[in-house]
Coordinates of C-alpha atoms in Angstrom, one line a residue:
M1 CA -22.6 152.6 52.9
K2 CA -22.1 149.3 54.7
G3 CA -18.7 148.8 53.0
F4 CA -17.7 152.3 54.1
K5 CA -18.5 151.6 57.7
N6 CA -16.5 148.3 57.6
A7 CA -13.5 150.2 56.1
V8 CA -13.7 152.8 58.9
K9 CA -13.9 150.0 61.5
L10 CA -10.9 148.1 60.0
N11 CA -8.9 151.4 59.9
K12 CA -9.7 152.0 63.6
I13 CA -8.6 148.4 64.5
S14 CA -5.4 148.9 62.5
R15 CA -4.6 152.1 64.3
R16 CA -5.4 150.5 67.6
K17 CA -3.0 147.6 66.7
D18 CA -0.3 150.1 65.8
E19 CA -0.8 151.9 69.0
I20 CA -0.7 148.6 71.0
G21 CA 2.4 147.6 69.1
R22 CA 4.1 150.9 69.9
N23 CA 3.1 150.6 73.6
V24 CA 4.4 147.0 73.7
K25 CA 7.8 147.9 72.3
K26 CA 8.0 150.9 74.7
I27 CA 7.2 148.6 77.6
I28 CA 9.7 145.9 76.7
N29 CA 12.4 148.5 76.2
Q30 CA 11.7 150.1 79.6
A31 CA 11.6 146.7 81.3
T32 CA 14.8 145.6 79.7
Q33 CA 16.6 148.7 80.8
L34 CA 15.4 148.2 84.4
Y35 CA 16.5 144.5 84.2
L36 CA 20.0 145.5 83.0
N37 CA 20.2 148.0 85.9
K38 CA 19.3 145.1 88.2
R39 CA 16.0 146.8 89.2
F40 CA 14.2 143.5 89.0
K41 CA 11.1 144.4 91.0
D42 CA 10.5 147.5 88.9
S43 CA 11.1 145.6 85.7
E44 CA 8.6 142.9 86.9
K45 CA 5.9 145.5 87.5
V46 CA 6.3 147.0 84.0
L47 CA 6.1 143.5 82.4
I48 CA 3.0 142.5 84.4
E49 CA 1.3 145.7 83.1
G50 CA 2.5 144.9 79.6
I51 CA 0.8 141.4 79.8
R52 CA -2.5 143.1 80.7
I53 CA -2.2 145.1 77.4
N54 CA -1.1 142.1 75.3
N55 CA -0.9 138.7 76.8
N56 CA 0.4 137.1 73.6
Y57 CA 3.6 139.0 73.4
Y58 CA 6.3 136.3 74.1
P59 CA 9.2 138.7 75.0
F60 CA 7.2 139.7 78.2
Y61 CA 7.3 136.1 79.4
F62 CA 10.9 135.6 78.3
L63 CA 12.1 138.6 80.3
L64 CA 10.0 137.7 83.3
G65 CA 11.5 134.2 83.3
A66 CA 15.0 135.8 83.3
I67 CA 14.0 138.1 86.2
Y68 CA 12.7 135.3 88.4
F69 CA 15.8 133.2 87.7
Q70 CA 18.0 136.1 88.8
Q71 CA 16.0 136.3 92.0
G72 CA 16.3 132.5 92.6
K73 CA 12.6 132.0 92.1
L74 CA 13.0 128.9 90.0
E75 CA 9.4 127.7 89.7
E76 CA 8.2 131.1 88.5
A77 CA 11.2 131.3 86.2
E78 CA 10.4 128.0 84.6
N79 CA 6.7 128.7 84.3
F80 CA 7.2 132.0 82.5
T81 CA 10.0 130.6 80.2
K82 CA 7.6 127.8 79.2
K83 CA 4.9 130.3 78.5
C84 CA 7.3 132.2 76.2
L85 CA 8.1 128.9 74.4
A86 CA 4.4 128.1 74.1
L87 CA 3.9 131.3 72.2
N88 CA 7.1 130.9 70.1
S89 CA 8.9 127.6 70.2
N90 CA 11.7 128.8 67.9
I91 CA 13.6 130.9 70.5
G92 CA 16.9 129.3 71.2
E93 CA 17.7 131.7 74.0
A94 CA 14.6 130.7 75.8
Y95 CA 15.6 127.0 75.7
S96 CA 19.0 128.1 76.9
N97 CA 17.4 129.8 79.8
L98 CA 15.3 126.8 80.5
A99 CA 18.4 124.7 80.6
S100 CA 19.9 127.0 83.2
I101 CA 16.8 126.8 85.3
K102 CA 16.6 123.0 85.1
K103 CA 20.3 122.8 86.0
S104 CA 19.8 125.0 89.1
K105 CA 17.0 122.6 90.1
G106 CA 19.2 119.6 89.8
Q107 CA 17.2 118.2 86.9
Y108 CA 20.2 117.6 84.7
D109 CA 18.7 115.2 82.1
E110 CA 15.9 117.8 81.3
A111 CA 18.5 120.5 81.4
E112 CA 20.6 118.7 78.8
K113 CA 17.6 118.3 76.5
A114 CA 16.8 122.0 76.7
A115 CA 20.4 123.0 76.0
R116 CA 20.7 120.7 73.0
K117 CA 17.4 122.2 71.6
A118 CA 18.9 125.7 72.1
I119 CA 22.0 124.7 70.1
K120 CA 19.8 123.2 67.3
L121 CA 17.8 126.4 67.0
D122 CA 20.9 128.7 67.2
P123 CA 24.2 126.9 66.5
K124 CA 26.1 130.2 66.7
S125 CA 25.1 130.8 70.3
A126 CA 28.2 130.7 72.6
I127 CA 26.0 130.7 75.7
S128 CA 24.1 127.6 74.6
Y129 CA 27.3 125.6 74.2
L130 CA 28.5 127.0 77.6
N131 CA 25.3 125.9 79.2
L132 CA 25.5 122.4 77.7
G133 CA 29.1 122.0 78.8
A134 CA 28.2 123.1 82.4
I135 CA 25.4 120.6 82.5
L136 CA 27.6 117.7 81.2
I137 CA 30.0 118.5 84.0
E138 CA 27.2 117.8 86.5
L139 CA 26.5 114.6 84.7
N140 CA 30.2 113.7 85.0
Q141 CA 30.6 113.6 81.2
L142 CA 33.8 115.6 81.3
K143 CA 35.3 114.8 77.9
D144 CA 32.0 115.7 76.1
A145 CA 31.7 118.8 78.3
L146 CA 35.1 120.0 77.1
I147 CA 34.1 119.6 73.4
Y148 CA 31.1 122.0 73.9
L149 CA 33.0 124.4 76.1
N150 CA 35.8 124.7 73.5
K151 CA 33.1 125.4 70.9
S152 CA 31.7 128.2 73.2
L153 CA 35.2 129.6 73.5
E154 CA 35.6 129.6 69.7
L155 CA 32.5 131.7 69.4
D156 CA 33.3 134.1 72.3
K157 CA 36.7 134.4 74.0
N158 CA 35.6 137.1 76.5
T159 CA 33.2 135.2 78.8
A160 CA 34.8 134.4 82.2
E161 CA 32.3 131.6 82.9
T162 CA 33.6 129.7 79.9
Y163 CA 37.2 129.7 81.2
L164 CA 35.9 128.8 84.6
N165 CA 34.0 125.7 83.4
I166 CA 36.9 124.6 81.2
G167 CA 39.1 124.8 84.3
I168 CA 36.6 122.7 86.2
V169 CA 36.7 120.0 83.5
L170 CA 40.5 120.0 83.3
K171 CA 40.6 119.7 87.1
G172 CA 38.4 116.7 86.9
L173 CA 40.5 115.2 84.1
N174 CA 43.5 115.4 86.3
K175 CA 45.2 118.2 84.4
P176 CA 46.0 120.6 87.2
T177 CA 48.5 122.9 85.5
E178 CA 46.1 123.6 82.6
A179 CA 43.1 123.9 85.0
E180 CA 44.8 126.6 87.1
D181 CA 45.7 128.5 84.0
F182 CA 42.0 128.6 83.0
F183 CA 40.8 129.6 86.5
R184 CA 43.2 132.5 86.5
K185 CA 42.2 133.6 83.0
S186 CA 38.6 133.6 84.2
I187 CA 39.5 135.8 87.2
K188 CA 41.5 138.1 84.9
L189 CA 38.4 138.7 82.8
S190 CA 36.2 139.2 85.8
P191 CA 38.2 140.0 89.0
N192 CA 35.2 140.1 91.2
N193 CA 33.6 136.9 90.0
S194 CA 32.9 135.0 93.2
Y195 CA 32.4 131.7 91.2
S196 CA 35.9 131.9 89.7
L197 CA 37.5 132.9 93.0
C198 CA 35.7 130.0 94.7
A199 CA 36.8 127.5 92.0
L200 CA 40.4 128.7 92.3
G201 CA 40.2 128.4 96.1
E202 CA 39.0 124.8 95.9
F203 CA 41.7 124.0 93.4
L204 CA 44.4 125.4 95.7
I205 CA 43.2 123.2 98.5
N206 CA 43.8 120.2 96.2
K207 CA 47.3 121.6 95.4
G208 CA 48.1 122.0 99.1
D209 CA 48.3 125.8 99.1
L210 CA 45.9 126.0 102.1
K211 CA 46.8 129.6 103.2
D212 CA 46.2 131.1 99.8
A213 CA 43.1 129.0 99.3
K214 CA 41.7 130.3 102.6
N215 CA 42.2 133.9 101.6
I216 CA 40.7 133.5 98.2
L217 CA 37.6 131.7 99.6
I218 CA 37.1 134.5 102.1
E219 CA 37.3 137.0 99.3
S220 CA 34.7 135.0 97.3
I221 CA 32.3 135.1 100.3
K222 CA 32.9 138.8 100.8
I223 CA 31.9 139.5 97.2
N224 CA 28.9 137.1 97.3
K225 CA 27.5 136.2 100.8
N226 CA 25.5 133.5 99.1
K227 CA 28.4 131.6 97.5
Y228 CA 27.4 128.4 99.3
N229 CA 30.1 126.1 98.1
A230 CA 32.7 128.6 99.2
Y231 CA 31.5 128.0 102.8
L232 CA 31.9 124.2 102.3
A233 CA 35.4 124.5 100.9
L234 CA 36.4 126.8 103.8
S235 CA 34.9 124.5 106.4
N236 CA 37.2 121.7 105.1
I237 CA 40.3 123.7 106.0
S238 CA 39.1 125.9 108.9
D239 CA 36.9 125.6 112.0
L240 CA 35.9 129.3 111.4
S241 CA 36.8 130.3 114.9
D242 CA 38.9 133.2 113.5
L243 CA 36.1 134.1 111.1
P244 CA 33.1 134.9 113.3
E245 CA 31.2 136.9 110.7
I246 CA 31.5 134.1 108.1
R247 CA 30.5 131.5 110.8
K248 CA 27.5 133.6 111.6
N249 CA 26.5 133.8 108.0
L250 CA 26.9 130.0 107.6
F251 CA 24.5 129.2 110.4
S252 CA 22.0 132.0 109.6
F253 CA 20.8 130.7 106.2
D254 CA 17.3 129.3 106.1
L255 CA 17.7 126.0 104.2
S256 CA 14.0 125.8 103.5
T257 CA 14.3 128.9 101.3
L258 CA 17.1 127.5 99.2
V259 CA 15.4 126.1 96.1
S260 CA 18.6 124.5 94.7
F261 CA 19.4 121.1 96.3
A262 CA 23.1 121.8 95.5
D263 CA 23.0 124.9 97.7
R264 CA 21.3 122.9 100.6
V265 CA 23.9 120.2 100.3
N266 CA 26.8 122.7 100.4
I267 CA 25.5 124.6 103.5
A268 CA 24.4 121.5 105.4
F269 CA 27.7 119.7 104.8
A270 CA 29.6 122.9 105.8
R271 CA 27.7 123.2 109.0
A272 CA 28.2 119.5 109.8
N273 CA 32.0 120.0 109.3
I274 CA 32.1 122.8 111.8
N275 CA 29.8 120.9 114.2
H276 CA 32.1 117.9 114.0
K277 CA 35.3 120.0 114.7
E278 CA 33.5 121.6 117.7
K279 CA 32.6 118.1 118.9
D280 CA 28.9 118.9 118.6
F281 CA 28.1 115.5 117.1
N282 CA 24.3 115.8 117.6
S283 CA 24.1 118.9 115.5
S284 CA 26.5 117.4 113.0
R285 CA 24.3 114.3 112.7
K286 CA 21.2 116.5 111.9
N287 CA 23.1 118.5 109.3
L288 CA 24.5 115.3 107.7
E289 CA 21.0 113.9 107.4
I290 CA 19.8 117.1 105.8
A291 CA 22.7 117.2 103.4
N292 CA 22.4 113.6 102.3
H293 CA 18.6 113.8 101.9
A294 CA 19.1 116.8 99.5
R295 CA 22.0 115.0 97.7
N296 CA 19.9 111.9 97.1
K297 CA 17.3 114.1 95.4
M298 CA 20.0 115.3 93.0
H299 CA 21.7 111.9 92.5
P300 CA 19.5 108.8 93.2
S301 CA 21.4 105.7 94.3
L302 CA 22.8 103.3 91.8
H303 CA 24.1 100.8 94.3
E304 CA 22.0 98.0 92.8
K305 CA 23.5 98.5 89.4
L306 CA 27.0 98.4 90.8
I307 CA 26.3 95.2 92.8
S308 CA 24.7 93.6 89.8
E309 CA 27.7 94.5 87.6
S310 CA 30.1 93.0 90.1
E311 CA 28.2 89.7 90.0
N312 CA 28.0 89.6 86.2
L313 CA 31.7 90.4 85.8
K314 CA 32.6 87.7 88.2
I315 CA 30.8 85.2 86.1
L316 CA 32.4 86.5 82.9
A317 CA 35.9 86.5 84.5
N318 CA 35.5 82.8 85.4
K319 CA 35.2 82.0 81.7
L320 CA 38.3 84.0 80.6
P321 CA 41.7 82.3 80.1
Y322 CA 44.8 83.5 81.8
L323 CA 46.9 85.5 79.4
K324 CA 50.7 85.0 79.4
E325 CA 53.1 87.8 79.6
E326 CA 54.4 87.4 76.0
N327 CA 50.8 87.9 74.8
V328 CA 50.4 91.4 76.2
R329 CA 52.4 94.6 76.2
K330 CA 54.9 94.9 79.0
S331 CA 53.8 97.2 81.8
D332 CA 53.5 97.0 85.5
Y333 CA 50.2 98.1 86.9
V334 CA 49.0 98.6 90.5
F335 CA 45.2 98.8 90.9
I336 CA 44.0 100.3 94.2
V337 CA 40.5 99.1 94.9
G338 CA 37.9 99.0 97.6
M339 CA 35.5 101.6 99.1
P340 CA 35.9 105.4 99.0
R341 CA 37.3 106.8 102.3
S342 CA 39.2 103.6 103.0
G343 CA 42.7 105.1 103.0
S344 CA 43.2 104.8 99.3
T345 CA 44.5 108.4 98.8
L346 CA 47.1 107.8 101.5
V347 CA 48.2 104.6 99.8
D348 CA 48.3 106.3 96.4
S349 CA 50.4 109.2 97.8
I350 CA 52.8 106.8 99.4
L351 CA 53.3 104.8 96.1
N352 CA 53.7 108.0 94.1
L353 CA 56.8 108.8 96.1
N354 CA 58.5 106.2 94.0
P355 CA 60.2 108.1 91.1
N356 CA 59.6 105.3 88.7
A357 CA 55.8 105.2 89.4
I358 CA 53.0 107.6 88.4
G359 CA 49.4 107.7 89.5
I360 CA 46.6 108.3 87.0
G361 CA 44.0 109.0 89.7
E362 CA 40.5 107.6 89.6
S363 CA 40.5 107.0 85.8
S364 CA 37.8 105.3 83.8
F365 CA 40.4 103.7 81.5
L366 CA 39.7 100.1 82.6
K367 CA 36.0 100.3 82.2
E368 CA 36.4 102.0 78.8
S369 CA 38.9 99.3 77.7
F370 CA 36.5 96.6 78.8
I371 CA 33.6 98.1 76.9
R372 CA 35.7 98.6 73.7
S373 CA 37.0 95.0 73.9
S374 CA 33.5 93.7 74.4
L375 CA 32.1 95.6 71.4
N376 CA 34.8 94.0 69.2
S377 CA 34.7 90.5 70.7
L378 CA 33.8 88.9 67.4
N379 CA 36.8 90.4 65.6
P380 CA 39.6 87.8 65.6
N381 CA 42.2 90.6 65.5
V382 CA 40.7 92.4 68.5
K383 CA 43.3 93.7 71.0
T384 CA 43.3 92.4 74.6
I385 CA 41.8 94.6 77.3
C386 CA 45.3 95.0 78.7
D387 CA 46.6 96.3 75.3
I388 CA 43.7 98.7 74.9
Y389 CA 44.2 100.0 78.5
T390 CA 48.0 100.4 77.9
E391 CA 47.3 102.5 74.8
K392 CA 45.0 104.8 76.9
V393 CA 47.6 105.1 79.6
I394 CA 50.5 105.9 77.2
S395 CA 48.4 108.6 75.6
E396 CA 47.8 110.4 78.9
V397 CA 50.9 110.0 81.0
S398 CA 54.7 110.1 80.8
N399 CA 56.6 106.9 80.4
K400 CA 57.0 105.3 83.8
K401 CA 57.7 101.7 84.8
T402 CA 54.7 101.4 87.2
I403 CA 51.3 102.9 86.7
I404 CA 49.0 103.3 89.7
D405 CA 45.2 103.3 89.0
K406 CA 43.1 104.4 92.0
Q407 CA 39.6 103.8 90.5
L408 CA 38.2 102.1 93.6
H409 CA 35.3 100.6 91.8
N410 CA 37.7 98.6 89.7
Y411 CA 37.1 95.9 92.4
I412 CA 34.3 94.7 90.1
F413 CA 37.0 94.0 87.4
T414 CA 39.3 92.1 89.8
G415 CA 38.8 88.8 88.0
I416 CA 39.5 90.4 84.6
I417 CA 42.6 92.1 86.0
L418 CA 44.0 88.8 87.4
K419 CA 43.5 87.0 84.0
Q420 CA 44.1 89.7 81.4
F421 CA 46.9 91.8 83.1
P422 CA 49.7 89.2 83.9
N423 CA 52.0 91.8 85.5
A424 CA 49.3 93.6 87.5
K425 CA 49.0 93.7 91.3
I426 CA 46.0 94.7 93.3
I427 CA 45.9 96.6 96.6
H428 CA 42.6 96.2 98.4
C429 CA 42.1 99.0 101.0
I430 CA 40.0 98.2 104.0
R431 CA 39.1 99.8 107.3
N432 CA 36.6 99.5 110.2
P433 CA 33.3 99.2 108.2
L434 CA 31.5 101.7 110.5
D435 CA 34.3 104.3 110.3
N436 CA 34.3 103.7 106.5
I437 CA 30.5 104.1 106.1
L438 CA 30.4 107.2 108.4
S439 CA 33.3 108.8 106.5
I440 CA 31.5 108.2 103.2
F441 CA 28.3 109.8 104.7
R442 CA 30.3 112.8 105.8
S443 CA 31.9 113.4 102.4
N444 CA 30.4 115.4 99.6
F445 CA 31.4 113.3 96.5
K446 CA 28.8 115.0 94.3
S447 CA 28.1 112.4 91.6
A448 CA 31.2 110.2 91.9
Y449 CA 29.8 107.1 93.6
L450 CA 26.0 107.5 93.6
Y451 CA 25.2 105.5 96.8
E452 CA 26.9 107.6 99.5
S453 CA 23.7 109.4 100.5
S454 CA 22.3 106.3 102.1
L455 CA 23.8 104.5 105.0
V456 CA 22.0 101.4 104.0
N457 CA 23.1 101.4 100.4
S458 CA 26.7 102.2 101.4
T459 CA 26.6 99.3 103.8
R460 CA 25.4 97.0 101.0
V461 CA 28.1 98.1 98.7
Y462 CA 30.7 97.6 101.5
I463 CA 29.6 94.1 102.0
N464 CA 29.5 93.4 98.3
Q465 CA 33.1 94.6 97.6
D466 CA 34.3 92.7 100.7
R467 CA 32.7 89.5 99.6
I468 CA 33.9 89.8 96.0
M469 CA 37.5 90.6 97.0
S470 CA 37.5 87.8 99.6
S471 CA 36.6 85.3 96.9
Y472 CA 39.4 86.4 94.6
K473 CA 42.0 86.5 97.5
S474 CA 41.3 82.8 98.1
E475 CA 42.2 82.1 94.5
S476 CA 45.1 84.6 93.9
Q477 CA 46.4 85.6 97.2
S478 CA 49.9 86.3 95.9
R479 CA 48.7 89.1 93.6
I480 CA 46.2 90.8 96.0
Y481 CA 47.5 92.8 99.0
T482 CA 45.1 93.7 101.8
L483 CA 45.9 97.1 103.2
N484 CA 44.3 97.6 106.5
Y485 CA 44.1 101.4 107.1
D486 CA 43.5 101.1 110.8
E487 CA 46.7 99.0 111.2
L488 CA 48.7 101.3 108.9
V489 CA 48.0 104.4 111.0
K490 CA 48.8 102.6 114.2
N491 CA 52.1 101.4 113.0
P492 CA 53.0 103.3 109.8
T493 CA 56.6 102.3 109.2
E494 CA 56.1 98.5 109.6
N495 CA 53.0 98.4 107.4
I496 CA 54.3 100.7 104.7
K497 CA 57.5 98.8 104.5
D498 CA 55.7 95.6 104.1
L499 CA 53.6 97.0 101.3
I500 CA 56.6 98.6 99.5
L501 CA 58.6 95.3 99.6
W502 CA 55.6 93.3 98.4
L503 CA 55.5 95.6 95.3
G504 CA 59.1 95.0 94.7
F505 CA 60.1 98.7 95.3
K506 CA 63.4 99.6 97.0
W507 CA 62.6 100.5 100.6
D508 CA 63.2 104.1 101.7
L509 CA 62.1 105.9 104.9
S510 CA 60.6 108.7 102.8
Y511 CA 57.6 106.4 102.0
T512 CA 56.5 107.1 105.6
M513 CA 56.1 110.8 104.9
P514 CA 53.4 111.2 102.2
N515 CA 52.4 114.5 103.8
K516 CA 55.5 116.0 102.2
T517 CA 54.2 115.4 98.8
K518 CA 53.7 118.3 96.4
R519 CA 51.2 116.3 94.3
Y520 CA 47.9 117.7 93.3
I521 CA 45.2 115.6 95.2
N522 CA 41.7 115.7 93.7
T523 CA 39.9 113.6 96.3
C524 CA 38.0 114.2 99.5
S525 CA 41.2 113.5 101.4
N526 CA 42.9 116.5 99.9
V527 CA 43.3 118.2 103.3
Q528 CA 44.0 115.2 105.5
I529 CA 46.9 114.0 103.2
R530 CA 48.8 117.2 104.1
S531 CA 49.1 116.1 107.7
E532 CA 51.3 113.5 109.3
I533 CA 49.9 110.0 109.4
N534 CA 47.7 109.9 112.6
Q535 CA 45.0 107.8 114.3
R536 CA 42.4 110.7 114.8
S537 CA 39.7 109.1 112.7
L538 CA 39.8 105.6 114.3
N539 CA 36.5 104.5 116.0
G540 CA 35.0 107.9 115.3
W541 CA 31.8 106.1 114.4
N542 CA 31.0 105.9 118.1
N543 CA 30.2 109.6 118.1
Y544 CA 27.4 108.8 115.6
R545 CA 26.3 105.4 116.9
E546 CA 22.6 106.4 116.9
M547 CA 22.7 107.6 113.3
L548 CA 24.5 104.5 112.2
K549 CA 21.9 102.1 113.5
P550 CA 20.7 101.1 110.0
A551 CA 24.2 100.1 109.0
I552 CA 24.8 98.3 112.3
E553 CA 21.6 96.3 111.8
I554 CA 22.8 95.1 108.4
L555 CA 26.3 94.3 109.5
S556 CA 25.1 92.4 112.6
N557 CA 23.8 89.7 110.1
Y558 CA 27.4 88.8 109.3
K559 CA 29.6 87.2 112.0
K560 CA 32.8 88.6 110.6
Y561 CA 31.7 92.2 111.5
N562 CA 30.6 91.4 115.1
D563 CA 33.9 92.7 116.6
F564 CA 33.4 96.0 114.9
I565 CA 29.9 96.7 115.9
S566 CA 30.3 95.6 119.6
Y567 CA 33.1 98.1 120.2

């Protein structure tokens, strides 16, 4: 009798489990349909009820995480996605979602780990490769990003976001023609994709097509009012006086509700740009401080590492011998070094007007060549840094007599350039330190320099590069040209001619008109370079004197800067 009762009890439990199972599947199907129809609130209610019935069913948590992510509720999205993984740690798609959440929060290292875990669990998932590629873009690992994005494209050729991200990588690798092609393919697949439209608009600014860029960015915002980086791009080419509705939108966002630091950065910088153009410098200052505070959360300063590297490389360079011309491959190199926003893009554009010269942008070739040479230093047959560098250049650009490298932080390699590149010349760009530091603070470099969010740290780097370059100038003055931006814009013809003749180029008046260039410019000076050389930015730091007090205090400890800070 007892066994019979137990059998009846087990049968009831089994029927109950079957009933719960049917209800659970019904609930998840209903919630999924609501989610696909973008009825997120209704889907959320259904899922919460489902958890009351069965709190161990991981798809409920998975879908809730996706819903909260779509609503921009990143903390809730992360919590529910992690609950899903706690119940089932073998769901690649959940790790992929977690990677997207972490990326949106600016936690790129954690995002990368989650994306790699997703690929390990599901190596055939195109979205996981796409996610990892997008994260590596944020980490400025563009070549690696391209590998994973191409893998995503192999698996799925119909996702607009994949083409978009490949375009972003190619843009960063200074391959503009290919980049534009991928941006337009992305838009062809998804004509109303505000992300692709915004990316194309930003690209066209670099290309100099400002009218088309403006129209496309406006379209991006019309489609998606919350396309924050479109506002920033637009603020770089317009004061928005003819776009009152967009201006109203820009200044109506509540920054405290924006979870993503990147979104805060874009909106605050856009507002600062408009404030600056309207000469409302006090409001501009406030927005710059907000933008840089958020940017520092995303990319903590690495100024100490840069300064330390410059000191160590100076010691190393002192031990190296001077190579003779016959011991290296024959090439003429011009290295433009110094601080960002010091007039380097202007100089680069001037030099690229020479038909026998070609710019390779802010390449990492020299650093990569140094690392490769160092790793093989014990090999008696190791190539010189110059030969390794030359191989990299030849593989990337057409055959030109003069190669122009505009990686500004190559100043830390100045000693190595002087000894290992017999035919190289160095142009050191300088300007008023306070104008320079202010311009850096006003520019959204993303992750390019990693000290720009702090006035103090930018000042320390400024002093470091000035000191390092001064020491080399005293030793090799004939091979280092000091290009003073302030003097150049005051008297363009005289200063440009002096530079051109120093380089051994044939003088032509066309060098004074770099604004006529059709080159693709992928720097923060992409708009300014399209205007005639002017003095508008000189002594602009006076409008921000109060904000710049930390920089002024540091500079006041050095006699050589006294004339600048007492202006």
